[in-house]
Amino acid sequence: MSNRVAYATALGASVALAAYVITSRFAEGLRRTLRVKTNVKKLKGILNRYSGNPKVLLYFVAGDDESGESWCPDCRLATPVIYSMVDKQGYTVIECDVGDRPTWKDPDHELRKSEKFKLTGVPTLMKWGRGAATDRLDSELETCKTTDDVEVFVRAFLGRHQ
């Protein structure tokens, strides 16, 4: 009889431990930030894929130059700050490369002309829901001179209710 009690106790402890591990990993997954990189051509399909996700951020940035870094100094300043602030917050960040400098500077760029996006500059960060932007942070990011400036704007942006 005591072997059965010991077995039942051990089994109960194992089940409890397994449930804790599964719950912890699930909760960790909910907090994990997913970074999805795309370009203008693939953007529509990516947005469709994540349309049901309530925590989608759409981040428009300038493409990399020959050195492998963004040609846009504002993007180089803002990007690491934004990602550090949304880390482990459960966001899906869809990062869309607007193209090289000549492509982006073209006044007929598709994202400038689009009624859905109406981009005027990069970087631009949007909260995305139900097929449209519900909030945006754009020209403010272009005025930032320091990482502290970026943090102030992004913190306020993330704190606003949709």
CSV table of N, CA, C and O in Angstrom, one decimal, residues 54-128:
chain,number,residue,atom,x,y,z
A,54,PRO,N,-3.9,40.8,-32.3
A,54,PRO,CA,-4.3,42.1,-31.7
A,54,PRO,C,-3.1,43.0,-31.4
A,54,PRO,O,-3.3,44.2,-31.2
A,55,LYS,N,-1.9,42.5,-31.4
A,55,LYS,CA,-0.7,43.3,-31.1
A,55,LYS,C,0.3,43.4,-32.2
A,55,LYS,O,1.4,42.9,-32.1
A,56,VAL,N,-0.2,44.0,-33.3
A,56,VAL,CA,0.7,44.1,-34.5
A,56,VAL,C,1.2,45.5,-34.6
A,56,VAL,O,0.4,46.5,-34.5
A,57,LEU,N,2.5,45.7,-34.7
A,57,LEU,CA,3.1,46.9,-35.0
A,57,LEU,C,3.7,46.8,-36.4
A,57,LEU,O,4.4,45.9,-36.8
A,58,LEU,N,3.5,47.9,-37.2
A,58,LEU,CA,4.0,47.9,-38.6
A,58,LEU,C,5.1,49.0,-38.6
A,58,LEU,O,4.8,50.1,-38.2
A,59,TYR,N,6.3,48.6,-38.9
A,59,TYR,CA,7.4,49.5,-38.8
A,59,TYR,C,8.1,49.7,-40.2
A,59,TYR,O,8.6,48.7,-40.8
A,60,PHE,N,8.0,50.9,-40.7
A,60,PHE,CA,8.6,51.2,-42.0
A,60,PHE,C,9.9,51.8,-41.9
A,60,PHE,O,10.1,52.8,-41.1
A,61,VAL,N,10.9,51.2,-42.5
A,61,VAL,CA,12.3,51.6,-42.4
A,61,VAL,C,13.0,51.7,-43.8
A,61,VAL,O,12.5,51.1,-44.7
A,62,ALA,N,14.1,52.4,-43.8
A,62,ALA,CA,14.9,52.5,-45.0
A,62,ALA,C,15.8,51.3,-45.2
A,62,ALA,O,16.3,50.8,-44.2
A,63,GLY,N,15.9,50.9,-46.4
A,63,GLY,CA,16.7,49.7,-46.7
A,63,GLY,C,18.2,49.9,-46.4
A,63,GLY,O,18.7,51.1,-46.2
A,64,ASP,N,18.9,48.8,-46.5
A,64,ASP,CA,20.4,48.9,-46.2
A,64,ASP,C,21.1,49.4,-47.4
A,64,ASP,O,20.7,49.1,-48.5
A,65,ASP,N,22.2,50.1,-47.1
A,65,ASP,CA,23.1,50.5,-48.2
A,65,ASP,C,24.2,49.5,-48.4
A,65,ASP,O,24.2,48.4,-47.9
A,66,GLU,N,25.3,49.8,-49.1
A,66,GLU,CA,26.4,48.9,-49.4
A,66,GLU,C,27.1,48.4,-48.1
A,66,GLU,O,27.7,47.4,-48.1
A,67,SER,N,27.0,49.2,-47.1
A,67,SER,CA,27.7,48.9,-45.8
A,67,SER,C,26.9,47.9,-45.0
A,67,SER,O,27.4,47.4,-44.0
A,68,GLY,N,25.7,47.6,-45.4
A,68,GLY,CA,24.8,46.7,-44.6
A,68,GLY,C,24.0,47.4,-43.6
A,68,GLY,O,23.3,46.7,-42.8
A,69,GLU,N,24.1,48.7,-43.5
A,69,GLU,CA,23.3,49.5,-42.6
A,69,GLU,C,22.2,50.3,-43.3
A,69,GLU,O,22.4,50.6,-44.5
A,70,SER,N,21.2,50.7,-42.6
A,70,SER,CA,20.2,51.6,-43.2
A,70,SER,C,20.8,52.9,-43.7
A,70,SER,O,21.6,53.4,-43.0
A,71,TRP,N,20.4,53.3,-44.9
A,71,TRP,CA,20.9,54.6,-45.4
A,71,TRP,C,20.3,55.8,-44.7
A,71,TRP,O,20.8,56.9,-44.8
A,72,CYS,N,19.3,55.5,-43.9
A,72,CYS,CA,18.6,56.6,-43.1
A,72,CYS,C,19.1,56.7,-41.7
A,72,CYS,O,19.0,55.8,-40.9
A,73,PRO,N,19.7,57.9,-41.4
A,73,PRO,CA,20.2,58.0,-40.0
A,73,PRO,C,19.1,58.0,-38.9
A,73,PRO,O,19.4,57.5,-37.8
A,74,ASP,N,17.9,58.4,-39.2
A,74,ASP,CA,16.8,58.4,-38.2
A,74,ASP,C,16.4,56.9,-38.0
A,74,ASP,O,16.1,56.5,-36.8
A,75,CYS,N,16.5,56.1,-39.0
A,75,CYS,CA,16.2,54.6,-38.8
A,75,CYS,C,17.3,54.0,-38.0
A,75,CYS,O,17.0,53.1,-37.2
A,76,ARG,N,18.5,54.3,-38.3
A,76,ARG,CA,19.6,53.7,-37.5
A,76,ARG,C,19.5,54.1,-36.0
A,76,ARG,O,19.9,53.3,-35.2
A,77,LEU,N,19.1,55.3,-35.7
A,77,LEU,CA,18.9,55.7,-34.3
A,77,LEU,C,17.7,55.0,-33.7
A,77,LEU,O,17.8,54.5,-32.6
A,78,ALA,N,16.6,55.0,-34.4
A,78,ALA,CA,15.3,54.5,-33.8
A,78,ALA,C,15.2,53.0,-33.7
A,78,ALA,O,14.6,52.5,-32.7
A,79,THR,N,15.7,52.3,-34.6
A,79,THR,CA,15.4,50.8,-34.7
A,79,THR,C,15.8,50.1,-33.5
A,79,THR,O,15.0,49.3,-32.9
A,80,PRO,N,17.1,50.2,-33.0
A,80,PRO,CA,17.4,49.4,-31.8
A,80,PRO,C,16.6,49.8,-30.6
A,80,PRO,O,16.3,48.9,-29.7
A,81,VAL,N,16.3,51.1,-30.5
A,81,VAL,CA,15.5,51.5,-29.3
A,81,VAL,C,14.1,50.9,-29.3
A,81,VAL,O,13.6,50.4,-28.3
A,82,ILE,N,13.5,51.0,-30.5
A,82,ILE,CA,12.1,50.4,-30.6
A,82,ILE,C,12.1,48.9,-30.3
A,82,ILE,O,11.3,48.5,-29.5
A,83,TYR,N,13.0,48.2,-30.9
A,83,TYR,CA,13.1,46.7,-30.6
A,83,TYR,C,13.4,46.4,-29.1
A,83,TYR,O,12.8,45.5,-28.6
A,84,SER,N,14.2,47.2,-28.5
A,84,SER,CA,14.5,47.0,-27.1
A,84,SER,C,13.2,47.3,-26.2
A,84,SER,O,13.0,46.6,-25.2
A,85,MET,N,12.4,48.2,-26.6
A,85,MET,CA,11.2,48.6,-25.9
A,85,MET,C,10.1,47.6,-26.0
A,85,MET,O,9.2,47.5,-25.2
A,86,VAL,N,10.0,47.0,-27.2
A,86,VAL,CA,8.9,46.1,-27.4
A,86,VAL,C,9.3,44.6,-27.1
A,86,VAL,O,8.4,43.7,-27.1
A,87,ASP,N,10.5,44.4,-26.8
A,87,ASP,CA,11.0,43.0,-26.5
A,87,ASP,C,10.2,42.5,-25.3
A,87,ASP,O,10.0,43.1,-24.3
A,88,LYS,N,9.8,41.2,-25.5
A,88,LYS,CA,9.0,40.5,-24.5
A,88,LYS,C,7.7,41.1,-24.1
A,88,LYS,O,7.2,41.0,-23.0
A,89,GLN,N,7.1,41.9,-25.0
A,89,GLN,CA,5.8,42.5,-24.8
A,89,GLN,C,4.7,41.8,-25.6
A,89,GLN,O,3.6,42.2,-25.6
A,90,GLY,N,5.1,40.8,-26.4
A,90,GLY,CA,4.1,40.0,-27.1
A,90,GLY,C,3.7,40.6,-28.5
A,90,GLY,O,2.7,40.2,-29.0
A,91,TYR,N,4.4,41.6,-29.0
A,91,TYR,CA,4.1,42.2,-30.2
A,91,TYR,C,4.6,41.4,-31.4
A,91,TYR,O,5.6,40.6,-31.3
A,92,THR,N,3.9,41.5,-32.5
A,92,THR,CA,4.4,41.0,-33.8
A,92,THR,C,4.8,42.3,-34.5
A,92,THR,O,3.9,43.2,-34.8
A,93,VAL,N,6.1,42.5,-34.8
A,93,VAL,CA,6.6,43.7,-35.5
A,93,VAL,C,6.8,43.3,-36.9
A,93,VAL,O,7.7,42.5,-37.2
A,94,ILE,N,6.1,43.9,-37.8
A,94,ILE,CA,6.3,43.7,-39.3
A,94,ILE,C,7.1,44.9,-39.7
A,94,ILE,O,6.6,46.0,-39.8
A,95,GLU,N,8.3,44.6,-40.1
A,95,GLU,CA,9.3,45.6,-40.5
A,95,GLU,C,9.3,45.6,-42.0
A,95,GLU,O,9.8,44.6,-42.6
A,96,CYS,N,8.9,46.7,-42.6
A,96,CYS,CA,8.8,46.8,-44.1
A,96,CYS,C,9.9,47.8,-44.6
A,96,CYS,O,10.0,48.9,-44.2
A,97,ASP,N,10.8,47.2,-45.4
A,97,ASP,CA,11.9,48.0,-46.1
A,97,ASP,C,11.2,48.8,-47.2
A,97,ASP,O,10.7,48.2,-48.1
A,98,VAL,N,11.3,50.1,-47.2
A,98,VAL,CA,10.7,50.9,-48.2
A,98,VAL,C,11.6,51.0,-49.5
A,98,VAL,O,11.2,51.6,-50.5
A,99,GLY,N,12.8,50.5,-49.4
A,99,GLY,CA,13.7,50.5,-50.6
A,99,GLY,C,14.9,51.3,-50.4
A,99,GLY,O,15.1,51.9,-49.3
A,100,ASP,N,15.7,51.4,-51.4
A,100,ASP,CA,16.9,52.2,-51.4
A,100,ASP,C,16.5,53.7,-51.4
A,100,ASP,O,15.4,54.1,-51.6
A,101,ARG,N,17.5,54.6,-51.2
A,101,ARG,CA,17.2,56.0,-51.1
A,101,ARG,C,16.5,56.6,-52.4
A,101,ARG,O,15.5,57.2,-52.2
A,102,PRO,N,17.0,56.3,-53.6
A,102,PRO,CA,16.3,56.8,-54.8
A,102,PRO,C,14.8,56.3,-54.9
A,102,PRO,O,13.9,57.1,-55.3
A,103,THR,N,14.6,55.1,-54.5
A,103,THR,CA,13.3,54.5,-54.6
A,103,THR,C,12.4,55.2,-53.6
A,103,THR,O,11.2,55.6,-54.0
A,104,TRP,N,12.8,55.4,-52.4
A,104,TRP,CA,12.0,56.0,-51.4
A,104,TRP,C,11.8,57.5,-51.7
A,104,TRP,O,10.7,58.0,-51.4
A,105,LYS,N,12.7,58.2,-52.2
A,105,LYS,CA,12.6,59.6,-52.4
A,105,LYS,C,11.7,59.9,-53.6
A,105,LYS,O,11.3,61.1,-53.8
A,106,ASP,N,11.4,58.9,-54.4
A,106,ASP,CA,10.4,59.1,-55.5
A,106,ASP,C,9.1,59.5,-55.0
A,106,ASP,O,8.5,58.8,-54.2
A,107,PRO,N,8.6,60.7,-55.4
A,107,PRO,CA,7.3,61.2,-54.9
A,107,PRO,C,6.1,60.2,-55.3
A,107,PRO,O,5.1,60.3,-54.6
A,108,ASP,N,6.3,59.4,-56.2
A,108,ASP,CA,5.3,58.4,-56.6
A,108,ASP,C,5.5,57.0,-56.0
A,108,ASP,O,4.8,56.1,-56.4
A,109,HIS,N,6.3,57.0,-54.9
A,109,HIS,CA,6.5,55.7,-54.2
A,109,HIS,C,5.1,55.2,-53.8
A,109,HIS,O,4.3,56.0,-53.3
A,110,GLU,N,4.9,53.9,-54.0
A,110,GLU,CA,3.6,53.3,-53.7
A,110,GLU,C,3.1,53.5,-52.2
A,110,GLU,O,1.9,53.7,-52.0
A,111,LEU,N,4.0,53.6,-51.3
A,111,LEU,CA,3.6,53.8,-49.9
A,111,LEU,C,3.3,55.2,-49.6
A,111,LEU,O,2.5,55.5,-48.7
A,112,ARG,N,3.8,56.1,-50.4
A,112,ARG,CA,3.5,57.6,-50.2
A,112,ARG,C,2.1,57.8,-50.8
A,112,ARG,O,1.3,58.6,-50.3
A,113,LYS,N,1.7,57.1,-51.9
A,113,LYS,CA,0.5,57.3,-52.6
A,113,LYS,C,-0.7,56.5,-52.0
A,113,LYS,O,-1.8,56.9,-52.2
A,114,SER,N,-0.4,55.5,-51.2
A,114,SER,CA,-1.4,54.6,-50.7
A,114,SER,C,-2.3,55.3,-49.7
A,114,SER,O,-1.8,55.9,-48.7
A,115,GLU,N,-3.6,55.2,-49.9
A,115,GLU,CA,-4.6,55.7,-48.9
A,115,GLU,C,-4.4,55.0,-47.6
A,115,GLU,O,-4.7,55.5,-46.5
A,116,LYS,N,-4.0,53.7,-47.6
A,116,LYS,CA,-3.9,52.9,-46.4
A,116,LYS,C,-2.8,53.3,-45.5
A,116,LYS,O,-2.9,53.3,-44.3
A,117,PHE,N,-1.6,53.7,-46.1
A,117,PHE,CA,-0.4,53.9,-45.4
A,117,PHE,C,-0.1,55.4,-45.3
A,117,PHE,O,0.4,55.8,-44.2
A,118,LYS,N,-0.2,56.2,-46.4
A,118,LYS,CA,0.1,57.6,-46.4
A,118,LYS,C,1.4,58.0,-45.7
A,118,LYS,O,1.5,58.8,-44.9
A,119,LEU,N,2.5,57.3,-46.1
A,119,LEU,CA,3.8,57.5,-45.5
A,119,LEU,C,4.3,58.9,-46.0
A,119,LEU,O,4.2,59.2,-47.2
A,120,THR,N,4.9,59.6,-45.1
A,120,THR,CA,5.6,60.8,-45.4
A,120,THR,C,7.1,60.8,-45.1
A,120,THR,O,7.8,61.6,-45.6
A,121,GLY,N,7.4,59.8,-44.3
A,121,GLY,CA,8.8,59.7,-43.9
A,121,GLY,C,9.1,58.3,-43.3
A,121,GLY,O,8.2,57.6,-42.9
A,122,VAL,N,10.4,58.1,-43.1
A,122,VAL,CA,10.8,56.9,-42.4
A,122,VAL,C,11.8,57.4,-41.3
A,122,VAL,O,12.5,58.3,-41.5
A,123,PRO,N,11.8,56.7,-40.2
A,123,PRO,CA,11.0,55.6,-39.8
A,123,PRO,C,9.6,56.0,-39.4
A,123,PRO,O,9.3,57.1,-39.0
A,124,THR,N,8.7,55.1,-39.6
A,124,THR,CA,7.3,55.2,-39.2
A,124,THR,C,6.8,54.0,-38.5
A,124,THR,O,7.1,52.9,-39.0
A,125,LEU,N,6.2,54.1,-37.3
A,125,LEU,CA,5.7,53.0,-36.6
A,125,LEU,C,4.2,53.1,-36.4
A,125,LEU,O,3.7,54.2,-36.1
A,126,MET,N,3.5,52.1,-36.7
A,126,MET,CA,2.0,52.1,-36.7
A,126,MET,C,1.5,50.9,-35.8
A,126,MET,O,2.1,49.8,-35.9
A,127,LYS,N,0.5,51.2,-35.1
A,127,LYS,CA,-0.3,50.1,-34.5
A,127,LYS,C,-1.3,49.7,-35.6
A,127,LYS,O,-1.9,50.5,-36.2
A,128,TRP,N,-1.4,48.4,-35.9
A,128,TRP,CA,-2.2,47.9,-37.0
A,128,TRP,C,-3.3,47.0,-36.5
A,128,TRP,O,-3.1,46.1,-35.7
